[in-house]
Amino acid sequence: MKDKRSESLIDKKVFYRNLTRLALPISLQSLMLASVAAGDALMLGKVAQDQMTAVSLATQIQFVQNMFLGAITAAGAILGAQYWGKGDKHKLEDIFNIMLWFCGIVSIIFFLACELMPGLLMHIFTHDASLIALGSSYLRIAGWSYLLTGISQCSLTMMKVSEHVKPGAIISSCAVLLNICLNAVFIFGLFGAPRMEAKGAALATTISRIIELVLCLAVSSGASYIRPAFNRFFKLPKQLQADFTRQCLPLMGGSLCWGVGFTSYTAIMGHMGTDAAAANSVSAVARDLICCMCNGIGSAAGIMVGNELGAGRLALGKAYGIKLKNISYIIGFVSTALVLAVTPAVLGMIILTEQAREYLLGMMVIMSVYMIGRCVNTVTINGVLDGGGDTLFDMYSLIVCMWLIAIPLALLGAFVLHWSPLAVYACTCLDEVGKIPWVMFRFQKYKWVQDLTR
């Protein structure tokens, strides 16, 4: 009955128009970003299994960096969406300044780590000397791109919350397409370029990040765009800093729990042999590509709910949240079917040993079930709950489901009980599916229905 009453508040035409306007460009942006990893895997997979595996392991460093940047920009998006709904552009400029401060510090730390100790970073994921050497050479070049990523992500986030989602998506897509083209040039040595293999993938990433930043700066110079207020860059409002930190810290905790947890999964599979590591690398690329749809809807959910709550329309914001939560289940089952449908094509695209191919088939089947939980949780937690400022729950659920259940089981299975790689992989997929009932219980408390603006 409650769902029906909430449904009556929604103008379906406006709802689906806004959802489509936001979700499609963000999904495309997510797809383009995932396509870089897919391009790396496909092209390096044509060179050698070790080249592909080393780069896949090395990019886990960027994955962890993105957890920090993602938490910072997500906090900016939560407050930004509500202040945009309220119509306060002055506060949006201050939020932009705060994001740049935080992201700049993170980017410098990761750049220095990749340049000064790449071998130590690679040793986290594998003991294989050849993989460590290949991955280290990749990180020394790709590390320069990590220095620039934070600035462009802040700009793209502000475009997203201020109704410039299409230009942001176009910029990301152009950078990704350039990255994929340059991958081919430098990996294989086309058009007279040197054949650089793994190093070529790193160089392509760095060049494309430079272009992305230049495009962000050029496009955001328009009059209707929100830009950082450099005259106030060293005078950040204390109350807004406190509000930002209040949102950012739980998001940071949740992102690190999830990001380091996922990296731990990769490290566990990497220590189960090169065949298991290769199969896991390919399955991760397939997963990231298929998750683009739920990522787009999750981001759109946060903006839509945040806009309504920030404008003081709490009942409509709540109704939007309920509607989007219901949509997440549909997306989950569609994604499950999609994983099973693309499995034969994935198996045929990469050069793998027979053992690795067998592992990959099993991982794709397991992943098809995992996708239901992933989609529901992405839209409900990272979209609806975060859009209303209920950011602590994500961290709590990850600590329990991932760190107290899934990771210990995977470690036990891999290093004590010596289970097969497929059984260990199944353990790494437990957390998303297992926490659905808890997520629904939290959702129905409606703590996320709140106006965060001042």
CSV table of C-alpha atoms in Angstrom, one decimal:
chain,number,residue,atom,x,y,z
A,1,MET,CA,0.0,0.0,0.0
A,2,LYS,CA,2.8,2.4,0.9
A,3,ASP,CA,4.5,1.8,-2.5
A,4,LYS,CA,1.2,2.5,-4.3
A,5,ARG,CA,0.7,5.8,-2.4
A,6,SER,CA,4.2,6.8,-3.2
A,7,GLU,CA,3.7,5.9,-6.8
A,8,SER,CA,0.7,8.2,-7.1
A,9,LEU,CA,3.0,11.2,-6.3
A,10,ILE,CA,5.2,10.5,-9.4
A,11,ASP,CA,4.6,12.0,-12.8
A,12,LYS,CA,5.9,9.0,-14.7
A,13,LYS,CA,6.6,10.9,-17.9
A,14,VAL,CA,8.8,13.4,-16.0
A,15,PHE,CA,10.4,10.6,-13.9
A,16,TYR,CA,11.4,8.4,-16.9
A,17,ARG,CA,12.5,11.5,-18.9
A,18,ASN,CA,14.9,12.6,-16.1
A,19,LEU,CA,16.1,9.0,-15.5
A,20,THR,CA,16.9,8.5,-19.1
A,21,ARG,CA,18.5,12.0,-19.4
A,22,LEU,CA,20.8,11.2,-16.6
A,23,ALA,CA,21.3,7.4,-16.7
A,24,LEU,CA,22.1,7.0,-20.4
A,25,PRO,CA,25.1,9.4,-20.5
A,26,ILE,CA,26.4,8.2,-17.2
A,27,SER,CA,26.0,4.5,-18.3
A,28,LEU,CA,27.8,5.4,-21.6
A,29,GLN,CA,30.6,7.1,-19.6
A,30,SER,CA,30.9,4.0,-17.4
A,31,LEU,CA,30.9,1.8,-20.4
A,32,MET,CA,33.6,3.8,-22.1
A,33,LEU,CA,35.8,3.6,-19.0
A,34,ALA,CA,35.3,-0.1,-18.7
A,35,SER,CA,36.1,-0.5,-22.4
A,36,VAL,CA,39.7,0.7,-21.7
A,37,ALA,CA,40.2,-2.3,-19.4
A,38,ALA,CA,38.5,-4.5,-22.0
A,39,GLY,CA,40.7,-3.1,-24.8
A,40,ASP,CA,43.8,-3.7,-22.7
A,41,ALA,CA,42.8,-7.3,-21.9
A,42,LEU,CA,41.8,-8.1,-25.5
A,43,MET,CA,44.9,-6.5,-27.1
A,44,LEU,CA,47.4,-7.8,-24.6
A,45,GLY,CA,45.6,-11.1,-24.6
A,46,LYS,CA,46.6,-11.4,-28.3
A,47,VAL,CA,50.3,-10.7,-27.3
A,48,ALA,CA,50.7,-13.1,-24.3
A,49,GLN,CA,48.7,-14.3,-21.3
A,50,ASP,CA,51.4,-12.9,-18.9
A,51,GLN,CA,51.2,-9.4,-20.5
A,52,MET,CA,47.5,-9.3,-20.0
A,53,THR,CA,47.6,-10.7,-16.4
A,54,ALA,CA,50.4,-8.3,-15.3
A,55,VAL,CA,48.6,-5.2,-16.6
A,56,SER,CA,45.3,-6.4,-15.0
A,57,LEU,CA,47.1,-6.8,-11.6
A,58,ALA,CA,48.9,-3.4,-12.0
A,59,THR,CA,45.7,-1.5,-12.7
A,60,GLN,CA,44.4,-2.6,-9.2
A,61,ILE,CA,46.5,0.3,-8.0
A,62,GLN,CA,44.4,2.7,-10.0
A,63,PHE,CA,41.3,0.9,-8.8
A,64,VAL,CA,42.3,1.6,-5.2
A,65,GLN,CA,43.0,5.3,-6.1
A,66,ASN,CA,39.6,5.5,-7.7
A,67,MET,CA,38.1,4.4,-4.4
A,68,PHE,CA,39.5,7.5,-2.7
A,69,LEU,CA,38.6,9.7,-5.6
A,70,GLY,CA,35.2,8.1,-5.9
A,71,ALA,CA,34.4,8.8,-2.2
A,72,ILE,CA,35.5,12.4,-2.5
A,73,THR,CA,33.5,13.1,-5.7
A,74,ALA,CA,30.5,11.2,-4.4
A,75,ALA,CA,30.4,13.4,-1.3
A,76,GLY,CA,30.6,16.4,-3.7
A,77,ALA,CA,27.8,14.9,-5.8
A,78,ILE,CA,25.5,14.3,-2.7
A,79,LEU,CA,25.9,17.9,-1.5
A,80,GLY,CA,26.1,19.3,-5.0
A,81,ALA,CA,22.8,17.7,-6.1
A,82,GLN,CA,21.0,19.0,-3.1
A,83,TYR,CA,22.4,22.6,-3.4
A,84,TRP,CA,21.7,22.5,-7.1
A,85,GLY,CA,18.1,21.6,-6.3
A,86,LYS,CA,18.1,24.5,-3.9
A,87,GLY,CA,19.6,26.8,-6.5
A,88,ASP,CA,22.7,27.8,-4.5
A,89,LYS,CA,25.6,28.1,-7.1
A,90,HIS,CA,27.9,29.9,-4.6
A,91,LYS,CA,27.9,26.8,-2.4
A,92,LEU,CA,28.6,24.6,-5.5
A,93,GLU,CA,31.8,26.6,-6.2
A,94,ASP,CA,32.9,26.0,-2.7
A,95,ILE,CA,32.2,22.3,-3.0
A,96,PHE,CA,34.3,22.2,-6.1
A,97,ASN,CA,37.2,23.8,-4.2
A,98,ILE,CA,36.9,21.3,-1.4
A,99,MET,CA,36.9,18.3,-3.9
A,100,LEU,CA,40.0,19.7,-5.6
A,101,TRP,CA,41.9,19.9,-2.3
A,102,PHE,CA,41.1,16.3,-1.3
A,103,CYS,CA,41.6,14.8,-4.8
A,104,GLY,CA,44.9,16.6,-5.3
A,105,ILE,CA,46.4,15.2,-2.2
A,106,VAL,CA,45.3,11.6,-3.1
A,107,SER,CA,46.6,11.9,-6.7
A,108,ILE,CA,50.0,13.1,-5.6
A,109,ILE,CA,50.4,10.2,-3.1
A,110,PHE,CA,49.5,7.5,-5.7
A,111,PHE,CA,51.8,9.1,-8.3
A,112,LEU,CA,54.7,9.0,-5.9
A,113,ALA,CA,54.0,5.4,-4.9
A,114,CYS,CA,53.9,4.3,-8.6
A,115,GLU,CA,57.2,6.1,-9.4
A,116,LEU,CA,59.2,5.2,-6.3
A,117,MET,CA,58.1,1.7,-5.4
A,118,PRO,CA,56.2,-0.1,-8.3
A,119,GLY,CA,57.8,-3.5,-7.5
A,120,LEU,CA,56.6,-3.4,-3.9
A,121,LEU,CA,53.1,-2.5,-5.1
A,122,MET,CA,53.1,-5.4,-7.6
A,123,HIS,CA,54.4,-7.8,-4.9
A,124,ILE,CA,51.0,-7.4,-3.1
A,125,PHE,CA,49.2,-9.2,-6.0
A,126,THR,CA,51.7,-11.8,-7.1
A,127,HIS,CA,55.0,-13.5,-6.3
A,128,ASP,CA,55.7,-14.3,-10.0
A,129,ALA,CA,58.9,-12.4,-11.0
A,130,SER,CA,57.9,-11.9,-14.6
A,131,LEU,CA,54.5,-10.5,-13.7
A,132,ILE,CA,56.1,-8.1,-11.2
A,133,ALA,CA,58.6,-6.8,-13.8
A,134,LEU,CA,55.9,-6.3,-16.4
A,135,GLY,CA,53.6,-4.6,-14.0
A,136,SER,CA,56.3,-2.4,-12.6
A,137,SER,CA,57.2,-1.1,-16.1
A,138,TYR,CA,53.5,-0.3,-16.6
A,139,LEU,CA,53.1,1.6,-13.3
A,140,ARG,CA,56.1,3.8,-13.9
A,141,ILE,CA,54.4,5.3,-17.0
A,142,ALA,CA,50.8,5.0,-16.0
A,143,GLY,CA,51.6,6.8,-12.6
A,144,TRP,CA,51.7,10.1,-14.5
A,145,SER,CA,48.0,9.7,-15.5
A,146,TYR,CA,47.1,9.1,-11.8
A,147,LEU,CA,48.4,12.6,-11.1
A,148,LEU,CA,45.8,14.1,-13.4
A,149,THR,CA,42.8,11.9,-12.8
A,150,GLY,CA,41.6,13.7,-9.6
A,151,ILE,CA,41.2,17.1,-11.3
A,152,SER,CA,39.3,15.8,-14.3
A,153,GLN,CA,37.0,13.7,-12.0
A,154,CYS,CA,36.1,16.8,-9.9
A,155,SER,CA,35.2,18.7,-13.1
A,156,LEU,CA,33.1,15.8,-14.5
A,157,THR,CA,31.3,15.4,-11.2
A,158,MET,CA,30.3,19.0,-11.1
A,159,MET,CA,29.0,18.8,-14.7
A,160,LYS,CA,27.0,15.8,-13.7
A,161,VAL,CA,25.1,17.4,-10.8
A,162,SER,CA,24.6,20.8,-12.6
A,163,GLU,CA,22.6,19.4,-15.6
A,164,HIS,CA,25.7,19.2,-17.9
A,165,VAL,CA,25.8,15.4,-17.8
A,166,LYS,CA,25.9,15.0,-21.6
A,167,PRO,CA,29.1,17.1,-22.2
A,168,GLY,CA,30.8,15.2,-19.3
A,169,ALA,CA,29.9,11.9,-20.9
A,170,ILE,CA,31.1,13.1,-24.3
A,171,ILE,CA,34.4,14.2,-22.8
A,172,SER,CA,34.9,10.8,-21.1
A,173,SER,CA,33.9,8.9,-24.2
A,174,CYS,CA,36.3,10.9,-26.4
A,175,ALA,CA,39.2,10.2,-23.9
A,176,VAL,CA,38.3,6.5,-23.8
A,177,LEU,CA,38.1,6.1,-27.6
A,178,LEU,CA,41.4,7.9,-27.9
A,179,ASN,CA,42.9,5.6,-25.2
A,180,ILE,CA,41.7,2.5,-27.1
A,181,CYS,CA,43.1,3.7,-30.4
A,182,LEU,CA,46.4,4.6,-28.8
A,183,ASN,CA,46.4,1.2,-27.1
A,184,ALA,CA,46.4,-0.5,-30.5
A,185,VAL,CA,49.1,1.9,-31.8
A,186,PHE,CA,51.6,1.5,-28.9
A,187,ILE,CA,50.9,-2.2,-27.9
A,188,PHE,CA,51.3,-3.5,-31.5
A,189,GLY,CA,53.6,-0.8,-32.9
A,190,LEU,CA,51.3,0.4,-35.6
A,191,PHE,CA,52.0,3.4,-38.0
A,192,GLY,CA,55.7,3.3,-37.3
A,193,ALA,CA,55.3,3.6,-33.5
A,194,PRO,CA,57.5,1.3,-31.3
A,195,ARG,CA,56.0,-2.0,-30.2
A,196,MET,CA,55.7,-1.4,-26.5
A,197,GLU,CA,53.2,-4.1,-25.4
A,198,ALA,CA,52.4,-3.5,-21.7
A,199,LYS,CA,54.3,-0.2,-21.6
A,200,GLY,CA,52.2,0.9,-24.6
A,201,ALA,CA,49.0,0.4,-22.7
A,202,ALA,CA,50.4,2.7,-19.9
A,203,LEU,CA,51.5,5.4,-22.4
A,204,ALA,CA,48.1,5.4,-24.1
A,205,THR,CA,46.4,5.8,-20.7
A,206,THR,CA,48.6,8.8,-19.8
A,207,ILE,CA,48.1,10.6,-23.1
A,208,SER,CA,44.3,10.1,-23.0
A,209,ARG,CA,44.1,11.5,-19.4
A,210,ILE,CA,46.0,14.6,-20.5
A,211,ILE,CA,43.5,15.2,-23.3
A,212,GLU,CA,40.6,14.5,-21.0
A,213,LEU,CA,41.8,17.2,-18.6
A,214,VAL,CA,42.3,19.7,-21.4
A,215,LEU,CA,38.8,19.1,-22.7
A,216,CYS,CA,37.3,19.5,-19.2
A,217,LEU,CA,39.0,22.8,-18.7
A,218,ALA,CA,37.9,24.0,-22.2
A,219,VAL,CA,34.3,23.0,-22.0
A,220,SER,CA,33.8,24.2,-18.4
A,221,SER,CA,34.9,27.7,-19.4
A,222,GLY,CA,31.3,28.2,-20.6
A,223,ALA,CA,29.1,30.7,-18.7
A,224,SER,CA,26.6,28.2,-17.5
A,225,TYR,CA,29.2,25.8,-16.0
A,226,ILE,CA,30.2,25.7,-12.3
A,227,ARG,CA,33.9,26.3,-11.9
A,228,PRO,CA,36.1,26.4,-8.8
A,229,ALA,CA,36.3,29.8,-7.1
A,230,PHE,CA,40.1,30.3,-6.9
A,231,ASN,CA,39.7,33.6,-5.1
A,232,ARG,CA,38.2,31.5,-2.2
A,233,PHE,CA,40.5,28.5,-2.7
A,234,PHE,CA,42.3,29.0,0.6
A,235,LYS,CA,39.2,30.3,2.4
A,236,LEU,CA,36.9,27.2,2.5
A,237,PRO,CA,33.7,27.7,4.6
A,238,LYS,CA,34.2,25.8,7.9
A,239,GLN,CA,30.6,24.7,8.1
A,240,LEU,CA,30.6,23.4,4.5
A,241,GLN,CA,33.9,21.6,5.2
A,242,ALA,CA,32.3,19.9,8.2
A,243,ASP,CA,29.2,18.9,6.1
A,244,PHE,CA,31.5,17.6,3.3
A,245,THR,CA,33.6,15.6,5.8
A,246,ARG,CA,30.5,14.2,7.4
A,247,GLN,CA,29.4,12.8,4.1
A,248,CYS,CA,32.9,11.9,2.8
A,249,LEU,CA,34.3,9.9,5.7
A,250,PRO,CA,31.6,7.2,5.7
A,251,LEU,CA,31.8,7.1,1.9
A,252,MET,CA,35.6,6.9,2.1
A,253,GLY,CA,35.3,4.0,4.7
A,254,GLY,CA,32.8,2.2,2.5
A,255,SER,CA,34.9,2.8,-0.7
A,256,LEU,CA,38.0,1.5,1.0
A,257,CYS,CA,36.3,-1.5,2.5
A,258,TRP,CA,34.9,-2.3,-1.0
A,259,GLY,CA,38.0,-1.3,-3.0
A,260,VAL,CA,40.6,-3.0,-0.8
A,261,GLY,CA,38.2,-6.0,-0.4
A,262,PHE,CA,38.0,-6.3,-4.2
A,263,THR,CA,41.7,-5.9,-4.5
A,264,SER,CA,42.1,-8.6,-1.9
A,265,TYR,CA,40.0,-10.9,-4.0
A,266,THR,CA,42.3,-10.2,-7.0
A,267,ALA,CA,45.4,-10.9,-4.8
A,268,ILE,CA,43.9,-14.1,-3.5
A,269,MET,CA,43.1,-15.3,-7.1
A,270,GLY,CA,46.5,-14.1,-8.2
A,271,HIS,CA,48.2,-16.4,-5.7
A,272,MET,CA,46.3,-19.4,-7.0
A,273,GLY,CA,48.3,-19.6,-10.2
A,274,THR,CA,48.6,-17.8,-13.5
A,275,ASP,CA,45.6,-19.7,-15.0
A,276,ALA,CA,43.3,-18.6,-12.2
A,277,ALA,CA,44.6,-15.1,-12.3
A,278,ALA,CA,44.1,-14.9,-16.0
A,279,ALA,CA,40.6,-16.2,-15.8
A,280,ASN,CA,39.8,-13.8,-13.0
A,281,SER,CA,41.2,-10.9,-15.0
A,282,VAL,CA,39.0,-11.6,-18.0
A,283,SER,CA,35.9,-12.2,-15.8
A,284,ALA,CA,36.5,-8.9,-14.0
A,285,VAL,CA,36.5,-7.0,-17.4
A,286,ALA,CA,33.2,-8.7,-18.4
A,287,ARG,CA,31.7,-7.8,-15.0
A,288,ASP,CA,32.7,-4.2,-15.2
A,289,LEU,CA,31.3,-3.9,-18.7
A,290,ILE,CA,27.9,-5.4,-17.8
A,291,CYS,CA,27.7,-3.3,-14.5
A,292,CYS,CA,27.7,-0.1,-16.6
A,293,MET,CA,23.9,-0.1,-16.8
A,294,CYS,CA,23.4,-0.3,-13.0
A,295,ASN,CA,26.2,2.2,-12.4
A,296,GLY,CA,24.4,4.7,-14.6
A,297,ILE,CA,21.0,4.2,-12.9
A,298,GLY,CA,22.7,4.3,-9.5
A,299,SER,CA,24.3,7.6,-10.2
A,300,ALA,CA,21.1,9.0,-11.7
A,301,ALA,CA,19.2,7.8,-8.6
A,302,GLY,CA,21.5,9.8,-6.3
A,303,ILE,CA,21.0,12.9,-8.4
A,304,MET,CA,17.3,12.6,-8.8
A,305,VAL,CA,16.6,11.8,-5.1
A,306,GLY,CA,19.1,14.5,-4.0
A,307,ASN,CA,17.5,17.2,-6.2
A,308,GLU,CA,14.1,16.6,-4.7
A,309,LEU,CA,15.2,16.4,-1.1
A,310,GLY,CA,17.4,19.5,-1.4
A,311,ALA,CA,14.5,21.4,-2.9
A,312,GLY,CA,12.4,20.4,0.2
A,313,ARG,CA,10.1,18.0,-1.7
A,314,LEU,CA,10.7,15.1,0.8
A,315,ALA,CA,7.6,13.1,-0.1
A,316,LEU,CA,8.5,13.1,-3.8
A,317,GLY,CA,12.1,12.3,-3.1
A,318,LYS,CA,11.0,9.3,-1.0
A,319,ALA,CA,8.6,8.2,-3.8
A,320,TYR,CA,11.5,8.4,-6.4
A,321,GLY,CA,13.7,6.3,-4.1
A,322,ILE,CA,11.1,3.6,-3.8
A,323,LYS,CA,10.5,3.5,-7.6
A,324,LEU,CA,14.3,3.3,-8.3
A,325,LYS,CA,14.7,0.5,-5.7
A,326,ASN,CA,12.1,-1.5,-7.6
A,327,ILE,CA,13.7,-0.8,-10.9
A,328,SER,CA,17.0,-2.2,-9.5
A,329,TYR,CA,15.7,-5.7,-9.3
A,330,ILE,CA,14.7,-5.6,-13.0
A,331,ILE,CA,18.2,-4.4,-13.9
A,332,GLY,CA,19.6,-7.2,-11.8
A,333,PHE,CA,17.8,-10.0,-13.7
A,334,VAL,CA,18.5,-8.4,-17.1
A,335,SER,CA,22.2,-8.4,-16.2
A,336,THR,CA,22.1,-12.0,-15.1
A,337,ALA,CA,20.7,-13.0,-18.5
A,338,LEU,CA,23.3,-10.8,-20.2
A,339,VAL,CA,26.3,-12.5,-18.5
A,340,LEU,CA,25.1,-15.9,-19.6
A,341,ALA,CA,24.4,-14.7,-23.1
A,342,VAL,CA,27.9,-13.2,-23.7
A,343,THR,CA,29.8,-16.1,-22.0
A,344,PRO,CA,30.5,-18.0,-25.3
A,345,ALA,CA,31.8,-14.8,-27.0
A,346,VAL,CA,34.1,-14.0,-24.0
A,347,LEU,CA,35.6,-17.5,-24.1
A,348,GLY,CA,36.3,-17.1,-27.8
A,349,MET,CA,38.0,-13.7,-27.7
A,350,ILE,CA,41.0,-14.3,-25.5
A,351,ILE,CA,44.0,-16.6,-25.9
A,352,LEU,CA,44.0,-18.8,-22.7
A,353,THR,CA,45.2,-22.2,-21.7
A,354,GLU,CA,42.6,-24.9,-21.5
A,355,GLN,CA,42.7,-24.8,-17.7
A,356,ALA,CA,42.2,-21.0,-17.7
A,357,ARG,CA,39.3,-21.4,-20.1
A,358,GLU,CA,37.7,-23.9,-17.9
A,359,TYR,CA,38.0,-21.6,-14.9
A,360,LEU,CA,36.6,-18.7,-16.9
A,361,LEU,CA,33.5,-20.6,-17.9
A,362,GLY,CA,32.8,-21.4,-14.2
A,363,MET,CA,33.4,-17.9,-13.1
A,364,MET,CA,31.0,-16.4,-15.6
A,365,VAL,CA,28.2,-18.8,-14.4
A,366,ILE,CA,28.9,-17.8,-10.8
A,367,MET,CA,29.0,-14.1,-11.8
A,368,SER,CA,25.5,-14.3,-13.3
A,369,VAL,CA,24.0,-14.9,-9.9
A,370,TYR,CA,26.3,-12.3,-8.3
A,371,MET,CA,24.9,-9.6,-10.7
A,372,ILE,CA,21.5,-9.6,-9.0
A,373,GLY,CA,23.0,-8.5,-5.7
A,374,ARG,CA,25.4,-6.1,-7.4
A,375,CYS,CA,22.7,-4.2,-9.3
A,376,VAL,CA,20.2,-4.0,-6.4
A,377,ASN,CA,22.9,-2.8,-4.0
A,378,THR,CA,24.4,-0.3,-6.4
A,379,VAL,CA,21.1,1.5,-7.1
A,380,THR,CA,19.7,1.2,-3.6
A,381,ILE,CA,22.9,2.0,-1.5
A,382,ASN,CA,25.1,4.1,-3.7
A,383,GLY,CA,22.1,5.8,-5.4
A,384,VAL,CA,19.1,6.2,-3.2
A,385,LEU,CA,20.6,6.0,0.4
A,386,ASP,CA,23.6,8.0,-0.5
A,387,GLY,CA,21.5,10.6,-2.3
A,388,GLY,CA,19.7,11.3,1.0
A,389,GLY,CA,22.9,11.3,3.1
A,390,ASP,CA,22.6,7.8,4.6
A,391,THR,CA,26.2,7.0,3.9
A,392,LEU,CA,27.2,5.1,7.0
A,393,PHE,CA,25.2,2.0,6.1
A,394,ASP,CA,27.4,1.0,3.1
A,395,MET,CA,30.5,0.9,5.3
A,396,TYR,CA,28.7,-1.2,8.0
A,397,SER,CA,27.4,-3.7,5.5
A,398,LEU,CA,30.8,-4.1,3.8
A,399,ILE,CA,32.6,-4.7,7.1
A,400,VAL,CA,30.2,-7.5,8.0
A,401,CYS,CA,29.4,-9.1,4.6
A,402,MET,CA,32.8,-8.7,2.9
A,403,TRP,CA,35.4,-8.4,5.6
A,404,LEU,CA,33.9,-10.8,8.2
A,405,ILE,CA,32.4,-13.4,5.8
A,406,ALA,CA,33.5,-13.3,2.2
A,407,ILE,CA,37.2,-12.5,2.5
A,408,PRO,CA,37.9,-14.9,5.5
A,409,LEU,CA,36.1,-17.7,3.6
A,410,ALA,CA,38.2,-17.0,0.4
A,411,LEU,CA,41.4,-16.9,2.4
A,412,LEU,CA,40.5,-20.1,4.3
A,413,GLY,CA,39.5,-21.9,1.1
A,414,ALA,CA,42.6,-20.8,-0.9
A,415,PHE,CA,45.4,-21.2,1.6
A,416,VAL,CA,44.2,-23.6,4.3
A,417,LEU,CA,41.6,-25.9,2.8
A,418,HIS,CA,43.0,-25.7,-0.7
A,419,TRP,CA,39.7,-25.5,-2.5
A,420,SER,CA,39.5,-25.1,-6.3
A,421,PRO,CA,39.8,-21.6,-7.8
A,422,LEU,CA,36.1,-21.7,-8.7
A,423,ALA,CA,35.1,-22.4,-5.1
A,424,VAL,CA,37.3,-19.6,-3.9
A,425,TYR,CA,35.8,-17.3,-6.6
A,426,ALA,CA,32.3,-18.2,-5.4
A,427,CYS,CA,33.3,-17.0,-1.9
A,428,THR,CA,34.3,-13.7,-3.3
A,429,CYS,CA,30.8,-13.2,-4.7
A,430,LEU,CA,28.9,-14.0,-1.5
A,431,ASP,CA,28.8,-10.5,-0.1
A,432,GLU,CA,26.6,-8.7,-2.7
A,433,VAL,CA,23.9,-11.4,-2.8
A,434,GLY,CA,24.0,-12.1,0.9
A,435,LYS,CA,23.3,-8.5,2.1
A,436,ILE,CA,20.2,-7.9,0.0
A,437,PRO,CA,17.7,-8.6,2.9
A,438,TRP,CA,19.7,-6.2,5.2
A,439,VAL,CA,19.7,-3.5,2.5
A,440,MET,CA,16.0,-3.7,2.1
A,441,PHE,CA,15.5,-3.5,5.9
A,442,ARG,CA,17.6,-0.4,6.0
A,443,PHE,CA,15.9,1.1,3.0
A,444,GLN,CA,12.5,0.8,4.6
A,445,LYS,CA,13.6,2.8,7.7
A,446,TYR,CA,13.7,5.8,5.4
A,447,LYS,CA,16.5,7.5,7.3
A,448,TRP,CA,17.7,8.7,3.9
A,449,VAL,CA,14.7,11.0,3.5
A,450,GLN,CA,16.4,14.2,4.6
A,451,ASP,CA,17.4,17.7,3.4
A,452,LEU,CA,21.2,18.2,3.8
A,453,THR,CA,21.3,21.9,2.7
A,454,ARG,CA,21.7,24.9,5.0
